[in-house]
Amino acid sequence: MTTMEVTPVEDVERACGTLLAAFHDSSANDFLNCKFQDVPLEETLASHSRADELTRNTIMFYVDRGAEFVQTGDYATVAIWTVPHKHVAVDRTKDERFNAVFLDESQRVKERVIPQGMQYYYLFMVGRDPVSAVKGSVRALFDHYIERANRENVALVLEAISDHARDVYEHFGFVNYNTFKYGAGEVDSNGHLDSNGDGHTGYLMIYLPK
C-alpha cells in the first residue's frame, strides 16, 4: 500500500486545472457534459474553451453540493466522490433515450449487484495531470477509498468512459457489470457528429468490500 496522502482540495482552481487537463481531449466527457447541461453537441465540437467551461460547470455542480473534492501527489491526481447517505441528485436530461441507458439501467444494475441496505461511494470524476512527474498518485487515491470501503463495509461505484479507464479500474479490483452504448445515432466513437454513428461505450463498474 502506498503512503501518499489523500487530502481535501484547498486550491479549487488548481484542482480544476488538473481535471480540465485530464479531460481536455475526451469526446466522451464532452458528450456527457452537453447531455446533462442540455447544451447542443455542436457547441463543444466548435470550441475547446466551451468544452472546458462545461466541464468546470459540472465539477462545481458536485463540489457545491457537498461531494468530496480530494487530491493527492500535490494535485497530480484529483477526484470527486459523492458519499454514502449524501449523493448528489442529478436531474434527468431532455433526452429520454439517454436517460434510459445512462441513468435508469445503471440504477437497476446497482440495485441488483449491491447487497440490499449497503451504501456506496460514487466516483463522479477522477483525473491525472498529464504533465505531472509524480508517480503513484492514482494508486494512492484508489488505495485510500478501497481501504475506506472495506473498513466501512460500503461499495464503490463508477462509470468508465474509455477502454483504458476500464482496464485501470479492473486492476484496482472493480468489476464491470454493465457495458452500454450512449450517443448512438448522434456521434461516432470519436465524438464526431454522425446520425449513423455507434456512439460511445461506457462501463458501469463496482467494487464490493472485502
mmCIF file of C-alpha atoms in Angstrom:
data_model
loop_
_atom_site.group_PDB
_atom_site.id
_atom_site.type_symbol
_atom_site.label_atom_id
_atom_site.label_comp_id
_atom_site.label_asym_id
_atom_site.label_seq_id
_atom_site.Cartn_x
_atom_site.Cartn_y
_atom_site.Cartn_z
ATOM 1 C CA MET A 1 0.000 0.000 0.000
ATOM 2 C CA THR A 2 1.246 3.454 -0.882
ATOM 3 C CA THR A 3 1.644 6.079 1.837
ATOM 4 C CA MET A 4 0.970 9.084 -0.418
ATOM 5 C CA GLU A 5 -1.629 11.185 1.392
ATOM 6 C CA VAL A 6 -5.102 11.894 0.020
ATOM 7 C CA THR A 7 -6.411 15.244 1.291
ATOM 8 C CA PRO A 8 -9.328 17.620 0.680
ATOM 9 C CA VAL A 9 -8.768 20.160 -2.069
ATOM 10 C CA GLU A 10 -7.758 23.566 -0.726
ATOM 11 C CA ASP A 11 -6.840 25.196 -4.046
ATOM 12 C CA VAL A 12 -10.002 24.800 -6.123
ATOM 13 C CA GLU A 13 -8.554 26.493 -9.199
ATOM 14 C CA ARG A 14 -5.534 24.217 -9.219
ATOM 15 C CA ALA A 15 -7.723 21.132 -8.792
ATOM 16 C CA CYS A 16 -9.987 22.245 -11.625
ATOM 17 C CA GLY A 17 -6.891 22.738 -13.752
ATOM 18 C CA THR A 18 -5.845 19.133 -13.200
ATOM 19 C CA LEU A 19 -9.265 17.817 -14.226
ATOM 20 C CA LEU A 20 -9.529 20.144 -17.216
ATOM 21 C CA ALA A 21 -6.128 18.973 -18.446
ATOM 22 C CA ALA A 22 -7.021 15.321 -17.885
ATOM 23 C CA PHE A 23 -10.288 15.576 -19.861
ATOM 24 C CA HIS A 24 -9.218 18.174 -22.425
ATOM 25 C CA ASP A 25 -9.415 15.743 -25.347
ATOM 26 C CA SER A 26 -12.160 13.442 -24.044
ATOM 27 C CA SER A 27 -15.046 13.491 -26.513
ATOM 28 C CA ALA A 28 -16.988 11.153 -24.220
ATOM 29 C CA ASN A 29 -16.699 13.644 -21.360
ATOM 30 C CA ASP A 30 -17.754 16.472 -23.676
ATOM 31 C CA PHE A 31 -20.799 14.468 -24.784
ATOM 32 C CA LEU A 32 -21.893 13.801 -21.194
ATOM 33 C CA ASN A 33 -21.468 17.451 -20.216
ATOM 34 C CA CYS A 34 -23.651 18.502 -23.139
ATOM 35 C CA LYS A 35 -26.353 15.997 -22.221
ATOM 36 C CA PHE A 36 -26.504 16.810 -18.515
ATOM 37 C CA GLN A 37 -26.432 20.565 -19.172
ATOM 38 C CA ASP A 38 -28.853 20.350 -22.124
ATOM 39 C CA VAL A 39 -26.360 22.018 -24.456
ATOM 40 C CA PRO A 40 -26.262 21.253 -28.218
ATOM 41 C CA LEU A 41 -23.415 18.879 -29.084
ATOM 42 C CA GLU A 42 -22.173 21.276 -31.756
ATOM 43 C CA GLU A 43 -21.029 23.752 -29.113
ATOM 44 C CA THR A 44 -18.226 21.577 -27.725
ATOM 45 C CA LEU A 45 -17.082 20.489 -31.176
ATOM 46 C CA ALA A 46 -16.618 24.118 -32.164
ATOM 47 C CA SER A 47 -14.557 25.287 -29.191
ATOM 48 C CA HIS A 48 -12.196 23.752 -26.640
ATOM 49 C CA SER A 49 -12.867 26.715 -24.379
ATOM 50 C CA ARG A 50 -16.599 25.949 -24.439
ATOM 51 C CA ALA A 51 -15.901 22.293 -23.641
ATOM 52 C CA ASP A 52 -13.707 23.354 -20.714
ATOM 53 C CA GLU A 53 -16.426 25.709 -19.480
ATOM 54 C CA LEU A 54 -18.959 22.864 -19.405
ATOM 55 C CA THR A 55 -16.507 20.594 -17.563
ATOM 56 C CA ARG A 56 -15.902 23.304 -14.967
ATOM 57 C CA ASN A 57 -19.668 23.777 -14.569
ATOM 58 C CA THR A 58 -20.073 20.077 -13.889
ATOM 59 C CA ILE A 59 -17.183 19.972 -11.403
ATOM 60 C CA MET A 60 -18.597 22.851 -9.395
ATOM 61 C CA PHE A 61 -22.131 21.426 -9.514
ATOM 62 C CA TYR A 62 -20.899 18.446 -7.496
ATOM 63 C CA VAL A 63 -18.470 20.328 -5.280
ATOM 64 C CA ASP A 64 -21.057 22.965 -4.329
ATOM 65 C CA ARG A 65 -23.422 20.196 -3.248
ATOM 66 C CA GLY A 66 -21.074 18.574 -0.771
ATOM 67 C CA ALA A 67 -19.195 15.958 -2.786
ATOM 68 C CA GLU A 68 -15.701 15.088 -1.558
ATOM 69 C CA PHE A 69 -13.155 17.001 -3.652
ATOM 70 C CA VAL A 70 -9.772 15.401 -2.983
ATOM 71 C CA GLN A 71 -6.231 15.441 -4.314
ATOM 72 C CA THR A 72 -3.031 13.506 -3.954
ATOM 73 C CA GLY A 73 0.543 13.889 -5.162
ATOM 74 C CA ASP A 74 0.470 17.692 -4.954
ATOM 75 C CA TYR A 75 -2.554 17.848 -7.288
ATOM 76 C CA ALA A 76 -1.164 15.214 -9.642
ATOM 77 C CA THR A 77 -4.483 13.384 -9.303
ATOM 78 C CA VAL A 78 -7.808 14.938 -8.351
ATOM 79 C CA ALA A 79 -11.143 13.206 -7.764
ATOM 80 C CA ILE A 80 -14.754 13.953 -6.891
ATOM 81 C CA TRP A 81 -16.703 11.398 -4.852
ATOM 82 C CA THR A 82 -20.245 11.520 -3.544
ATOM 83 C CA VAL A 83 -20.557 9.817 -0.192
ATOM 84 C CA PRO A 84 -22.943 7.328 1.425
ATOM 85 C CA HIS A 85 -26.258 8.860 2.512
ATOM 86 C CA LYS A 86 -25.375 12.129 0.727
ATOM 87 C CA HIS A 87 -25.407 11.521 -3.002
ATOM 88 C CA VAL A 88 -25.830 14.481 -5.324
ATOM 89 C CA ALA A 89 -29.214 14.486 -7.047
ATOM 90 C CA VAL A 90 -28.894 14.854 -10.821
ATOM 91 C CA ASP A 91 -31.872 15.961 -12.903
ATOM 92 C CA ARG A 92 -32.981 13.876 -15.843
ATOM 93 C CA THR A 93 -31.941 15.281 -19.197
ATOM 94 C CA LYS A 94 -34.235 16.226 -22.047
ATOM 95 C CA ASP A 95 -33.126 13.076 -23.898
ATOM 96 C CA GLU A 96 -35.159 10.162 -22.552
ATOM 97 C CA ARG A 97 -33.234 7.639 -24.627
ATOM 98 C CA PHE A 98 -30.039 8.781 -22.930
ATOM 99 C CA ASN A 99 -31.759 8.739 -19.533
ATOM 100 C CA ALA A 100 -32.873 5.150 -20.069
ATOM 101 C CA VAL A 101 -29.342 3.971 -20.814
ATOM 102 C CA PHE A 102 -27.176 6.110 -18.541
ATOM 103 C CA LEU A 103 -29.490 6.643 -15.571
ATOM 104 C CA ASP A 104 -32.257 4.054 -15.424
ATOM 105 C CA GLU A 105 -30.345 0.958 -16.461
ATOM 106 C CA SER A 106 -27.404 1.910 -14.229
ATOM 107 C CA GLN A 107 -29.764 2.206 -11.265
ATOM 108 C CA ARG A 108 -31.204 -1.241 -11.952
ATOM 109 C CA VAL A 109 -27.734 -2.762 -12.133
ATOM 110 C CA LYS A 110 -26.679 -1.134 -8.842
ATOM 111 C CA GLU A 111 -29.807 -2.453 -7.146
ATOM 112 C CA ARG A 112 -29.082 -5.935 -8.472
ATOM 113 C CA VAL A 113 -25.364 -6.054 -7.643
ATOM 114 C CA ILE A 114 -25.010 -4.131 -4.379
ATOM 115 C CA PRO A 115 -26.424 -6.057 -1.412
ATOM 116 C CA GLN A 116 -29.674 -4.648 -0.084
ATOM 117 C CA GLY A 117 -29.033 -1.977 2.524
ATOM 118 C CA MET A 118 -25.374 -1.483 1.605
ATOM 119 C CA GLN A 119 -24.351 2.112 0.916
ATOM 120 C CA TYR A 120 -21.729 3.232 -1.605
ATOM 121 C CA TYR A 121 -19.300 5.943 -2.619
ATOM 122 C CA TYR A 122 -19.765 7.144 -6.195
ATOM 123 C CA LEU A 123 -16.733 8.301 -8.162
ATOM 124 C CA PHE A 124 -18.044 11.060 -10.368
ATOM 125 C CA MET A 125 -14.690 12.122 -11.809
ATOM 126 C CA VAL A 126 -11.013 11.350 -11.448
ATOM 127 C CA GLY A 127 -8.193 12.810 -13.494
ATOM 128 C CA ARG A 128 -4.422 12.806 -13.527
ATOM 129 C CA ASP A 129 -2.427 15.813 -14.700
ATOM 130 C CA PRO A 130 -0.886 14.545 -17.960
ATOM 131 C CA VAL A 131 2.320 16.549 -17.429
ATOM 132 C CA SER A 132 2.866 15.674 -13.765
ATOM 133 C CA ALA A 133 6.042 13.749 -12.962
ATOM 134 C CA VAL A 134 4.561 12.355 -9.730
ATOM 135 C CA LYS A 135 4.259 8.569 -9.778
ATOM 136 C CA GLY A 136 1.707 6.525 -7.896
ATOM 137 C CA SER A 137 -0.915 9.217 -7.328
ATOM 138 C CA VAL A 138 -3.745 7.298 -8.990
ATOM 139 C CA ARG A 139 -2.957 4.202 -6.949
ATOM 140 C CA ALA A 140 -2.806 6.296 -3.785
ATOM 141 C CA LEU A 141 -6.267 7.663 -4.499
ATOM 142 C CA PHE A 142 -7.804 4.243 -5.074
ATOM 143 C CA ASP A 143 -5.965 2.588 -2.193
ATOM 144 C CA HIS A 144 -7.410 5.264 0.083
ATOM 145 C CA TYR A 145 -11.028 4.732 -0.977
ATOM 146 C CA ILE A 146 -10.749 0.964 -1.193
ATOM 147 C CA GLU A 147 -9.467 0.939 2.389
ATOM 148 C CA ARG A 148 -12.424 3.071 3.430
ATOM 149 C CA ALA A 149 -14.868 0.832 1.561
ATOM 150 C CA ASN A 150 -13.509 -2.286 3.266
ATOM 151 C CA ARG A 151 -13.469 -0.637 6.698
ATOM 152 C CA GLU A 152 -16.955 0.886 6.398
ATOM 153 C CA ASN A 153 -18.461 -2.105 4.537
ATOM 154 C CA VAL A 154 -19.660 0.007 1.627
ATOM 155 C CA ALA A 155 -19.288 -0.327 -2.143
ATOM 156 C CA LEU A 156 -17.536 1.916 -4.671
ATOM 157 C CA VAL A 157 -19.339 2.737 -7.929
ATOM 158 C CA LEU A 158 -18.172 4.458 -11.109
ATOM 159 C CA GLU A 159 -18.688 4.671 -14.859
ATOM 160 C CA ALA A 160 -15.618 4.196 -17.037
ATOM 161 C CA ILE A 161 -15.913 6.166 -20.281
ATOM 162 C CA SER A 162 -12.923 4.667 -22.078
ATOM 163 C CA ASP A 163 -11.402 1.230 -22.506
ATOM 164 C CA HIS A 164 -8.187 2.431 -20.864
ATOM 165 C CA ALA A 165 -10.077 3.659 -17.805
ATOM 166 C CA ARG A 166 -11.961 0.359 -17.593
ATOM 167 C CA ASP A 167 -8.666 -1.545 -17.598
ATOM 168 C CA VAL A 168 -7.210 0.683 -14.868
ATOM 169 C CA TYR A 169 -10.247 0.219 -12.641
ATOM 170 C CA GLU A 170 -10.210 -3.540 -13.179
ATOM 171 C CA HIS A 171 -6.604 -3.514 -11.984
ATOM 172 C CA PHE A 172 -7.798 -1.964 -8.711
ATOM 173 C CA GLY A 173 -10.454 -4.625 -8.196
ATOM 174 C CA PHE A 174 -13.528 -3.103 -9.808
ATOM 175 C CA VAL A 175 -15.794 -5.413 -11.812
ATOM 176 C CA ASN A 176 -17.666 -4.339 -14.942
ATOM 177 C CA TYR A 177 -21.341 -5.208 -14.508
ATOM 178 C CA ASN A 178 -22.788 -3.377 -17.490
ATOM 179 C CA THR A 179 -21.296 -2.417 -20.858
ATOM 180 C CA PHE A 180 -23.557 0.118 -22.535
ATOM 181 C CA LYS A 181 -23.711 2.437 -25.544
ATOM 182 C CA TYR A 182 -24.750 6.082 -25.367
ATOM 183 C CA GLY A 183 -24.958 8.637 -28.158
ATOM 184 C CA ALA A 184 -25.739 6.122 -30.896
ATOM 185 C CA GLY A 185 -27.272 7.916 -33.853
ATOM 186 C CA GLU A 186 -25.748 11.194 -32.708
ATOM 187 C CA VAL A 187 -21.964 10.754 -32.749
ATOM 188 C CA ASP A 188 -19.379 8.235 -33.841
ATOM 189 C CA SER A 189 -16.967 6.567 -31.418
ATOM 190 C CA ASN A 190 -14.628 9.579 -31.692
ATOM 191 C CA GLY A 191 -17.358 12.053 -30.762
ATOM 192 C CA HIS A 192 -17.911 13.489 -34.236
ATOM 193 C CA LEU A 193 -21.494 14.256 -35.189
ATOM 194 C CA ASP A 194 -22.849 11.305 -37.165
ATOM 195 C CA SER A 195 -26.512 10.345 -37.480
ATOM 196 C CA ASN A 196 -25.364 6.788 -38.222
ATOM 197 C CA GLY A 197 -22.666 6.723 -35.550
ATOM 198 C CA ASP A 198 -22.214 3.988 -32.978
ATOM 199 C CA GLY A 199 -21.823 6.451 -30.092
ATOM 200 C CA HIS A 200 -19.629 5.983 -27.048
ATOM 201 C CA THR A 201 -19.144 2.888 -24.901
ATOM 202 C CA GLY A 202 -19.427 3.058 -21.142
ATOM 203 C CA TYR A 203 -18.863 0.564 -18.333
ATOM 204 C CA LEU A 204 -20.682 0.558 -15.008
ATOM 205 C CA MET A 205 -18.119 -0.785 -12.532
ATOM 206 C CA ILE A 206 -18.495 -1.691 -8.873
ATOM 207 C CA TYR A 207 -16.101 -2.620 -6.101
ATOM 208 C CA LEU A 208 -17.679 -4.648 -3.313
ATOM 209 C CA PRO A 209 -15.983 -4.562 0.094
ATOM 210 C CA LYS A 210 -13.760 -7.434 1.143
#
